[in-house]
PDB file of C-alpha atoms in Angstrom:
ATOM      1  CA  UNK A 609      -3.744  15.736  -2.587  1.00  0.00           C
ATOM      2  CA  UNK A 610      -1.071  16.088  -5.233  1.00  0.00           C
ATOM      3  CA  UNK A 611       1.582  13.527  -6.107  1.00  0.00           C
ATOM      4  CA  UNK A 612       4.374  14.353  -8.527  1.00  0.00           C
ATOM      5  CA  UNK A 613       6.032  11.195  -9.821  1.00  0.00           C
ATOM      6  CA  UNK A 614       9.590  11.423 -11.153  1.00  0.00           C
ATOM      7  CA  UNK A 615      10.132   8.372 -13.327  1.00  0.00           C
ATOM      8  CA  UNK A 616      11.804   7.056 -16.461  1.00  0.00           C
ATOM      9  CA  UNK A 617       8.644   5.100 -17.295  1.00  0.00           C
ATOM     10  CA  UNK A 618       5.527   7.285 -16.911  1.00  0.00           C
ATOM     11  CA  UNK A 619       3.670   4.941 -19.259  1.00  0.00           C
ATOM     12  CA  UNK A 620       3.570   2.339 -16.475  1.00  0.00           C
ATOM     13  CA  UNK A 621       1.163   4.574 -14.541  1.00  0.00           C
ATOM     14  CA  UNK A 622      -1.288   5.290 -17.359  1.00  0.00           C
ATOM     15  CA  UNK A 623      -3.453   2.128 -17.179  1.00  0.00           C
ATOM     16  CA  UNK A 624      -3.455   2.258 -13.380  1.00  0.00           C
ATOM     17  CA  UNK A 625      -4.841   5.808 -13.430  1.00  0.00           C
ATOM     18  CA  UNK A 626      -7.632   4.913 -15.882  1.00  0.00           C
ATOM     19  CA  UNK A 627      -9.171   1.706 -14.474  1.00  0.00           C
ATOM     20  CA  UNK A 628     -10.776   0.462 -11.283  1.00  0.00           C
ATOM     21  CA  UNK A 629     -12.729   2.156  -8.541  1.00  0.00           C
ATOM     22  CA  UNK A 630      -9.905   4.586  -7.740  1.00  0.00           C
ATOM     23  CA  UNK A 631      -9.921   6.108 -11.238  1.00  0.00           C
ATOM     24  CA  UNK A 632     -12.674   8.532 -10.165  1.00  0.00           C
ATOM     25  CA  UNK A 633     -10.302  10.148  -7.695  1.00  0.00           C
ATOM     26  CA  UNK A 634      -7.645  10.598 -10.383  1.00  0.00           C
ATOM     27  CA  UNK A 635     -10.080  11.849 -13.032  1.00  0.00           C
ATOM     28  CA  UNK A 636     -11.568  14.433 -10.662  1.00  0.00           C
ATOM     29  CA  UNK A 637      -8.124  15.425  -9.343  1.00  0.00           C
ATOM     30  CA  UNK A 638      -9.228  14.606  -5.814  1.00  0.00           C
ATOM     31  CA  UNK A 639      -5.915  12.774  -5.898  1.00  0.00           C
ATOM     32  CA  UNK A 640      -3.897  14.707  -8.463  1.00  0.00           C
ATOM     33  CA  UNK A 641      -1.126  12.540  -9.948  1.00  0.00           C
ATOM     34  CA  UNK A 642       1.340  14.281 -12.259  1.00  0.00           C
ATOM     35  CA  UNK A 643       3.996  12.341 -14.144  1.00  0.00           C
ATOM     36  CA  UNK A 644       7.422  13.786 -14.873  1.00  0.00           C
ATOM     37  CA  UNK A 645       9.723  12.112 -17.407  1.00  0.00           C
ATOM     38  CA  UNK A 646      13.243  12.322 -15.994  1.00  0.00           C
ATOM     39  CA  UNK A 647      14.837  12.166 -19.443  1.00  0.00           C
ATOM     40  CA  UNK A 648      13.334  15.589 -20.165  1.00  0.00           C
ATOM     41  CA  UNK A 649      15.873  16.999 -17.708  1.00  0.00           C
ATOM     42  CA  UNK A 650      18.946  15.482 -19.327  1.00  0.00           C
ATOM     43  CA  UNK A 651      21.014  17.992 -21.286  1.00  0.00           C
ATOM     44  CA  UNK A 652      22.881  15.836 -23.809  1.00  0.00           C
ATOM     45  CA  UNK A 653      21.547  14.654 -27.173  1.00  0.00           C
ATOM     46  CA  UNK A 654      21.115  11.110 -25.873  1.00  0.00           C
ATOM     47  CA  UNK A 655      18.955  12.227 -22.923  1.00  0.00           C
ATOM     48  CA  UNK A 656      21.284  10.284 -20.672  1.00  0.00           C
ATOM     49  CA  UNK A 657      20.286   9.903 -17.048  1.00  0.00           C
ATOM     50  CA  UNK A 658      22.745   7.238 -15.848  1.00  0.00           C
ATOM     51  CA  UNK A 659      26.458   6.454 -15.828  1.00  0.00           C
ATOM     52  CA  UNK A 660      28.967   4.001 -14.354  1.00  0.00           C
ATOM     53  CA  UNK A 661      29.505   4.167 -10.583  1.00  0.00           C
ATOM     54  CA  UNK A 662      32.662   5.687  -9.137  1.00  0.00           C
ATOM     55  CA  UNK A 663      34.754   2.962  -7.566  1.00  0.00           C
ATOM     56  CA  UNK A 664      33.669   0.392 -10.111  1.00  0.00           C
ATOM     57  CA  UNK A 665      31.134  -2.356  -9.789  1.00  0.00           C
ATOM     58  CA  UNK A 666      28.199  -3.669 -11.802  1.00  0.00           C
ATOM     59  CA  UNK A 667      25.270  -1.690 -13.134  1.00  0.00           C
ATOM     60  CA  UNK A 668      24.660   2.006 -13.621  1.00  0.00           C
ATOM     61  CA  UNK A 669      23.744   4.848 -11.264  1.00  0.00           C
ATOM     62  CA  UNK A 670      21.142   7.535 -11.938  1.00  0.00           C
ATOM     63  CA  UNK A 671      22.918  10.846 -12.406  1.00  0.00           C
ATOM     64  CA  UNK A 672      22.548  13.681  -9.931  1.00  0.00           C
ATOM     65  CA  UNK A 673      22.238  16.603 -12.375  1.00  0.00           C
ATOM     66  CA  UNK A 674      19.059  15.551 -14.238  1.00  0.00           C
ATOM     67  CA  UNK A 675      17.408  14.655 -10.933  1.00  0.00           C
ATOM     68  CA  UNK A 676      18.350  17.995  -9.399  1.00  0.00           C
ATOM     69  CA  UNK A 677      16.793  19.840 -12.349  1.00  0.00           C
ATOM     70  CA  UNK A 678      13.665  17.687 -12.258  1.00  0.00           C
ATOM     71  CA  UNK A 679      13.128  18.165  -8.532  1.00  0.00           C
ATOM     72  CA  UNK A 680      13.591  21.920  -8.889  1.00  0.00           C
ATOM     73  CA  UNK A 681      11.013  22.012 -11.704  1.00  0.00           C
ATOM     74  CA  UNK A 682       8.505  20.001  -9.669  1.00  0.00           C
ATOM     75  CA  UNK A 683       8.905  22.241  -6.637  1.00  0.00           C
ATOM     76  CA  UNK A 684       8.429  25.377  -8.725  1.00  0.00           C
ATOM     77  CA  UNK A 685       5.280  23.955 -10.286  1.00  0.00           C
ATOM     78  CA  UNK A 686       3.862  22.708  -6.981  1.00  0.00           C
ATOM     79  CA  UNK A 687       4.317  26.135  -5.434  1.00  0.00           C
ATOM     80  CA  UNK A 688       1.386  27.381  -7.522  1.00  0.00           C
ATOM     81  CA  UNK A 689      -1.049  24.892  -5.973  1.00  0.00           C
ATOM     82  CA  UNK A 690       0.607  23.512  -2.824  1.00  0.00           C
ATOM     83  CA  UNK A 691       2.865  26.121  -1.178  1.00  0.00           C
ATOM     84  CA  UNK A 692       5.492  24.867   1.194  1.00  0.00           C
ATOM     85  CA  UNK A 693       8.187  22.234   0.980  1.00  0.00           C
ATOM     86  CA  UNK A 694       6.711  18.907  -0.153  1.00  0.00           C
ATOM     87  CA  UNK A 695       7.640  15.544   1.265  1.00  0.00           C
ATOM     88  CA  UNK A 696       9.991  13.693  -1.079  1.00  0.00           C
ATOM     89  CA  UNK A 697       9.566   9.926  -0.963  1.00  0.00           C
ATOM     90  CA  UNK A 698      12.155   7.508  -2.318  1.00  0.00           C
ATOM     91  CA  UNK A 699      11.303   3.823  -2.721  1.00  0.00           C
ATOM     92  CA  UNK A 700      14.157   1.711  -1.381  1.00  0.00           C
ATOM     93  CA  UNK A 701      14.800  -1.560   0.523  1.00  0.00           C
ATOM     94  CA  UNK A 702      16.348   0.608   3.253  1.00  0.00           C
ATOM     95  CA  UNK A 703      13.042   2.393   3.884  1.00  0.00           C
ATOM     96  CA  UNK A 704      10.179   1.994   6.310  1.00  0.00           C
ATOM     97  CA  UNK A 705       7.985  -0.920   5.351  1.00  0.00           C
ATOM     98  CA  UNK A 706       4.702   0.181   3.815  1.00  0.00           C
ATOM     99  CA  UNK A 707       1.812  -0.845   6.064  1.00  0.00           C
ATOM    100  CA  UNK A 708      -1.719   0.345   6.725  1.00  0.00           C
ATOM    101  CA  UNK A 709      -0.619   2.645   9.544  1.00  0.00           C
ATOM    102  CA  UNK A 710       1.757   4.460   7.193  1.00  0.00           C
ATOM    103  CA  UNK A 711      -0.903   4.546   4.467  1.00  0.00           C
ATOM    104  CA  UNK A 712      -3.349   6.208   6.880  1.00  0.00           C
ATOM    105  CA  UNK A 713      -0.664   8.703   7.872  1.00  0.00           C
ATOM    106  CA  UNK A 714       0.070   9.628   4.257  1.00  0.00           C
ATOM    107  CA  UNK A 715      -3.632   9.784   3.381  1.00  0.00           C
ATOM    108  CA  UNK A 716      -4.034  12.674   5.809  1.00  0.00           C
ATOM    109  CA  UNK A 717      -1.410  14.802   4.082  1.00  0.00           C
ATOM    110  CA  UNK A 718      -1.286  16.939   0.950  1.00  0.00           C
ATOM    111  CA  UNK A 719       0.684  14.493  -1.164  1.00  0.00           C
ATOM    112  CA  UNK A 720       4.366  14.246  -1.992  1.00  0.00           C
ATOM    113  CA  UNK A 721       7.028  14.023  -4.653  1.00  0.00           C
ATOM    114  CA  UNK A 722       7.630  10.347  -5.492  1.00  0.00           C
ATOM    115  CA  UNK A 723      11.152   9.534  -6.619  1.00  0.00           C
ATOM    116  CA  UNK A 724      11.254   6.266  -8.596  1.00  0.00           C
ATOM    117  CA  UNK A 725      14.795   4.949  -8.905  1.00  0.00           C
ATOM    118  CA  UNK A 726      16.133   2.515 -11.479  1.00  0.00           C
ATOM    119  CA  UNK A 727      19.350   0.601 -12.220  1.00  0.00           C
ATOM    120  CA  UNK A 728      21.690   0.240  -9.224  1.00  0.00           C
ATOM    121  CA  UNK A 729      20.148   3.274  -7.570  1.00  0.00           C
ATOM    122  CA  UNK A 730      20.315   7.052  -7.339  1.00  0.00           C
ATOM    123  CA  UNK A 731      23.353   9.206  -6.649  1.00  0.00           C
ATOM    124  CA  UNK A 732      23.455   9.400  -2.855  1.00  0.00           C
ATOM    125  CA  UNK A 733      23.972  13.165  -2.869  1.00  0.00           C
ATOM    126  CA  UNK A 734      20.492  13.642  -4.329  1.00  0.00           C
ATOM    127  CA  UNK A 735      18.975  11.395  -1.675  1.00  0.00           C
ATOM    128  CA  UNK A 736      20.804  13.197   1.112  1.00  0.00           C
ATOM    129  CA  UNK A 737      19.724  16.624  -0.148  1.00  0.00           C
ATOM    130  CA  UNK A 738      16.068  16.037  -0.899  1.00  0.00           C
ATOM    131  CA  UNK A 739      14.534  12.809   0.398  1.00  0.00           C
ATOM    132  CA  UNK A 740      12.422  13.135   3.549  1.00  0.00           C
ATOM    133  CA  UNK A 741      11.123   9.551   3.696  1.00  0.00           C
ATOM    134  CA  UNK A 742      12.166   6.191   2.282  1.00  0.00           C
ATOM    135  CA  UNK A 743       9.565   3.457   1.836  1.00  0.00           C
ATOM    136  CA  UNK A 744       9.970  -0.253   1.142  1.00  0.00           C
ATOM    137  CA  UNK A 745       7.280  -2.524  -0.265  1.00  0.00           C
ATOM    138  CA  UNK A 746       8.922  -5.553   1.341  1.00  0.00           C
ATOM    139  CA  UNK A 747      12.100  -7.582   1.602  1.00  0.00           C
ATOM    140  CA  UNK A 748      12.531  -8.320  -2.083  1.00  0.00           C
ATOM    141  CA  UNK A 749      14.063  -6.571  -5.077  1.00  0.00           C
ATOM    142  CA  UNK A 750      12.160  -4.870  -7.909  1.00  0.00           C
ATOM    143  CA  UNK A 751      13.465  -3.272 -11.093  1.00  0.00           C
ATOM    144  CA  UNK A 752      12.440   0.202 -10.002  1.00  0.00           C
ATOM    145  CA  UNK A 753      10.294   2.383  -7.779  1.00  0.00           C
ATOM    146  CA  UNK A 754       7.265   2.519 -10.053  1.00  0.00           C
ATOM    147  CA  UNK A 755       5.468  -0.545  -8.679  1.00  0.00           C
ATOM    148  CA  UNK A 756       5.863   0.540  -5.028  1.00  0.00           C
ATOM    149  CA  UNK A 757       4.631   4.017  -6.017  1.00  0.00           C
ATOM    150  CA  UNK A 758       1.543   2.532  -7.691  1.00  0.00           C
ATOM    151  CA  UNK A 759       0.848   0.287  -4.696  1.00  0.00           C
ATOM    152  CA  UNK A 760       1.125   3.207  -2.282  1.00  0.00           C
ATOM    153  CA  UNK A 761      -1.088   5.465  -4.417  1.00  0.00           C
ATOM    154  CA  UNK A 762      -3.776   2.801  -4.674  1.00  0.00           C
ATOM    155  CA  UNK A 763      -3.752   2.108  -0.927  1.00  0.00           C
ATOM    156  CA  UNK A 764      -4.067   5.727   0.170  1.00  0.00           C
ATOM    157  CA  UNK A 765      -6.529   6.726  -2.578  1.00  0.00           C
ATOM    158  CA  UNK A 766      -8.984   4.109  -1.269  1.00  0.00           C
ATOM    159  CA  UNK A 767      -9.054   6.001   2.026  1.00  0.00           C
ATOM    160  CA  UNK A 768     -10.153   9.285   0.467  1.00  0.00           C
ATOM    161  CA  UNK A 769     -13.748  10.309   1.098  1.00  0.00           C
ATOM    162  CA  UNK A 770     -16.144   9.287  -1.669  1.00  0.00           C
ATOM    163  CA  UNK A 771     -13.718   7.066  -3.570  1.00  0.00           C
ATOM    164  CA  UNK A 772     -15.301   3.744  -2.571  1.00  0.00           C
ATOM    165  CA  UNK A 773     -18.993   3.164  -3.232  1.00  0.00           C
ATOM    166  CA  UNK A 774     -19.479   2.141   0.404  1.00  0.00           C
ATOM    167  CA  UNK A 775     -17.760   4.557   2.748  1.00  0.00           C
ATOM    168  CA  UNK A 776     -17.415   1.795   5.358  1.00  0.00           C
ATOM    169  CA  UNK A 777     -15.617  -0.603   3.005  1.00  0.00           C
ATOM    170  CA  UNK A 778     -12.077   0.379   3.924  1.00  0.00           C
ATOM    171  CA  UNK A 779     -12.981   0.387   7.622  1.00  0.00           C
ATOM    172  CA  UNK A 780     -13.460  -3.399   7.430  1.00  0.00           C
ATOM    173  CA  UNK A 781     -10.349  -4.148   5.367  1.00  0.00           C
ATOM    174  CA  UNK A 782      -7.471  -6.203   6.659  1.00  0.00           C
ATOM    175  CA  UNK A 783      -5.246  -4.176   9.025  1.00  0.00           C
ATOM    176  CA  UNK A 784      -7.912  -1.482   9.542  1.00  0.00           C
ATOM    177  CA  UNK A 785      -8.057  -2.546  13.202  1.00  0.00           C
ATOM    178  CA  UNK A 786      -4.689  -4.265  13.234  1.00  0.00           C
ATOM    179  CA  UNK A 787      -6.078  -7.705  12.284  1.00  0.00           C
ATOM    180  CA  UNK A 788      -6.651  -9.633   9.077  1.00  0.00           C
ATOM    181  CA  UNK A 789     -10.115  -9.378   7.556  1.00  0.00           C
ATOM    182  CA  UNK A 790     -12.676 -12.143   8.047  1.00  0.00           C
ATOM    183  CA  UNK A 791     -13.792 -14.487   5.213  1.00  0.00           C
ATOM    184  CA  UNK A 792     -16.594 -13.251   2.942  1.00  0.00           C
ATOM    185  CA  UNK A 793     -19.383 -15.122   1.156  1.00  0.00           C
ATOM    186  CA  UNK A 794     -21.981 -14.325  -1.507  1.00  0.00           C
ATOM    187  CA  UNK A 795     -24.517 -16.161  -3.694  1.00  0.00           C
ATOM    188  CA  UNK A 796     -25.334 -18.986  -4.156  1.00  0.00           C
ATOM    189  CA  UNK A 797     -26.191 -19.982  -0.612  1.00  0.00           C
ATOM    190  CA  UNK A 798     -24.981 -23.513  -1.423  1.00  0.00           C
ATOM    191  CA  UNK A 799     -22.149 -24.054  -3.895  1.00  0.00           C
ATOM    192  CA  UNK A 800     -22.333 -27.506  -5.479  1.00  0.00           C
ATOM    193  CA  UNK A 801     -18.885 -29.029  -6.021  1.00  0.00           C
ATOM    194  CA  UNK A 802     -17.577 -32.523  -6.943  1.00  0.00           C
ATOM    195  CA  UNK A 803     -16.554 -32.870  -3.299  1.00  0.00           C
ATOM    196  CA  UNK A 804     -20.052 -32.068  -2.095  1.00  0.00           C
ATOM    197  CA  UNK A 805     -22.181 -29.011  -1.267  1.00  0.00           C
ATOM    198  CA  UNK A 806     -20.510 -26.013   0.366  1.00  0.00           C
ATOM    199  CA  UNK A 807     -23.057 -23.879   2.222  1.00  0.00           C
ATOM    200  CA  UNK A 808     -22.607 -20.329   3.446  1.00  0.00           C
ATOM    201  CA  UNK A 809     -22.154 -20.280   7.247  1.00  0.00           C
ATOM    202  CA  UNK A 810     -25.697 -20.232   8.679  1.00  0.00           C
ATOM    203  CA  UNK A 811     -25.050 -17.268  10.967  1.00  0.00           C
ATOM    204  CA  UNK A 812     -24.604 -15.019   7.916  1.00  0.00           C
ATOM    205  CA  UNK A 813     -28.144 -15.883   6.808  1.00  0.00           C
ATOM    206  CA  UNK A 814     -29.680 -15.375  10.240  1.00  0.00           C
ATOM    207  CA  UNK A 815     -30.291 -11.633  10.027  1.00  0.00           C
ATOM    208  CA  UNK A 816     -29.031 -11.318  13.604  1.00  0.00           C
ATOM    209  CA  UNK A 817     -26.596  -8.437  13.277  1.00  0.00           C
ATOM    210  CA  UNK A 818     -24.929  -8.831  16.667  1.00  0.00           C
ATOM    211  CA  UNK A 819     -24.254 -12.524  16.081  1.00  0.00           C
ATOM    212  CA  UNK A 820     -22.964 -11.810  12.567  1.00  0.00           C
ATOM    213  CA  UNK A 821     -20.635  -9.124  13.902  1.00  0.00           C
ATOM    214  CA  UNK A 822     -19.296 -11.465  16.575  1.00  0.00           C
ATOM    215  CA  UNK A 823     -18.820 -14.306  14.056  1.00  0.00           C
ATOM    216  CA  UNK A 824     -16.838 -11.996  11.790  1.00  0.00           C
ATOM    217  CA  UNK A 825     -14.728 -10.763  14.679  1.00  0.00           C
ATOM    218  CA  UNK A 826     -13.949 -14.310  15.795  1.00  0.00           C
ATOM    219  CA  UNK A 827     -13.051 -15.405  12.272  1.00  0.00           C
ATOM    220  CA  UNK A 828     -10.791 -12.377  11.981  1.00  0.00           C
ATOM    221  CA  UNK A 829      -9.107 -13.267  15.271  1.00  0.00           C
ATOM    222  CA  UNK A 830      -8.720 -16.929  14.295  1.00  0.00           C
ATOM    223  CA  UNK A 831      -7.302 -16.103  10.868  1.00  0.00           C
ATOM    224  CA  UNK A 832      -4.861 -13.580  12.317  1.00  0.00           C
ATOM    225  CA  UNK A 833      -3.765 -15.947  15.081  1.00  0.00           C
ATOM    226  CA  UNK A 834      -3.205 -18.717  12.545  1.00  0.00           C
ATOM    227  CA  UNK A 835      -1.472 -16.718   9.817  1.00  0.00           C
ATOM    228  CA  UNK A 836       0.021 -13.611  11.469  1.00  0.00           C
ATOM    229  CA  UNK A 837       0.250 -14.157  15.266  1.00  0.00           C
ATOM    230  CA  UNK A 838       2.542 -11.141  15.624  1.00  0.00           C
ATOM    231  CA  UNK A 839      -0.432  -8.946  14.701  1.00  0.00           C
ATOM    232  CA  UNK A 840      -2.378 -10.385  17.635  1.00  0.00           C
ATOM    233  CA  UNK A 841       0.470  -9.459  19.970  1.00  0.00           C
ATOM    234  CA  UNK A 842       0.631  -5.950  18.517  1.00  0.00           C
ATOM    235  CA  UNK A 843      -3.145  -5.505  18.913  1.00  0.00           C
ATOM    236  CA  UNK A 844      -2.882  -6.714  22.493  1.00  0.00           C
ATOM    237  CA  UNK A 845      -0.127  -4.219  23.302  1.00  0.00           C
ATOM    238  CA  UNK A 846      -2.193  -1.410  21.793  1.00  0.00           C
ATOM    239  CA  UNK A 847      -5.282  -2.332  23.816  1.00  0.00           C
ATOM    240  CA  UNK A 848      -7.337  -3.300  20.754  1.00  0.00           C
ATOM    241  CA  UNK A 849      -8.516  -6.660  22.117  1.00  0.00           C
ATOM    242  CA  UNK A 850     -11.619  -6.876  24.289  1.00  0.00           C
ATOM    243  CA  UNK A 851     -12.269  -9.374  27.074  1.00  0.00           C
ATOM    244  CA  UNK A 852     -14.441 -11.350  24.638  1.00  0.00           C
ATOM    245  CA  UNK A 853     -11.587 -11.376  22.157  1.00  0.00           C
ATOM    246  CA  UNK A 854      -9.142 -12.670  24.759  1.00  0.00           C
ATOM    247  CA  UNK A 855     -11.602 -15.350  25.886  1.00  0.00           C
ATOM    248  CA  UNK A 856     -12.020 -16.536  22.300  1.00  0.00           C
ATOM    249  CA  UNK A 857      -8.258 -16.596  21.733  1.00  0.00           C
ATOM    250  CA  UNK A 858      -7.802 -18.645  24.904  1.00  0.00           C
ATOM    251  CA  UNK A 859     -10.382 -21.129  23.619  1.00  0.00           C
ATOM    252  CA  UNK A 860      -8.552 -21.283  20.293  1.00  0.00           C
ATOM    253  CA  UNK A 861      -5.273 -22.022  22.046  1.00  0.00           C
ATOM    254  CA  UNK A 862      -6.901 -24.765  24.133  1.00  0.00           C
ATOM    255  CA  UNK A 863      -8.399 -26.262  20.980  1.00  0.00           C
ATOM    256  CA  UNK A 864      -4.991 -26.225  19.281  1.00  0.00           C
ATOM    257  CA  UNK A 865      -3.368 -27.969  22.252  1.00  0.00           C
ATOM    258  CA  UNK A 866      -6.133 -30.591  22.397  1.00  0.00           C
ATOM    259  CA  UNK A 867      -5.878 -31.433  18.702  1.00  0.00           C
ATOM    260  CA  UNK A 868      -2.100 -31.189  18.519  1.00  0.00           C
ATOM    261  CA  UNK A 869      -2.307 -28.516  15.819  1.00  0.00           C
ATOM    262  CA  UNK A 870       0.413 -25.915  15.721  1.00  0.00           C
ATOM    263  CA  UNK A 871      -2.144 -23.241  14.795  1.00  0.00           C
ATOM    264  CA  UNK A 872      -5.892 -23.247  15.442  1.00  0.00           C
ATOM    265  CA  UNK A 873      -8.318 -24.135  12.689  1.00  0.00           C
ATOM    266  CA  UNK A 874      -9.925 -21.028  11.165  1.00  0.00           C
TER     267      UNK A 874
END
């Protein structure tokens, strides 16, 4: 996979590419991330890439001409390793919300050109000509597209073969099956606190793999029902809930009604 990042701040990506479990994929070029400084494609002495918007208003708009030159340079360079027209992704509040389904979709491809806007935005003519997908990290405003680009790269790199030490790790992550992940515990078996001892749930020490798997599934269902009930409904529509799952959810609902709780206890 190859990702070409067009940005005014390539230095923001440097520490991300050099630390953590995903760094192996970047070092080996399994996920090849190339950074392109947009100011290199400005033609004036000030390397200007923005100007006031037509029609007035606050802020500045990223100029079309430097972006056009940068995109052309990226496409010419990509043609040597990845023939064909690349996807061009722009990070914007108007885009599709980034979720695990979209991450899995992107992880199956050959990469993309990532367009990181700044200021009030990018000249719309550039977006109309080149962008094939817009992605939003959520319903809030950031200073630019670099953080969404980093988040997306991290999420899809984890799905690449051999990146994680345990190949099954990402298969048990939250959203891998449409639900939130279950709680996890490690040593010590009993954590001593001022409020009293906190033991690990006994089932996790039992060695009974079927019971452990069912406990984890039920905790995942309970957590999702309590925190993100819309995910339960989506999983139900997609046929991802078994009869045992539905029975457990019914018991949770009955428990919530009996105790007067709005959501069941996880």
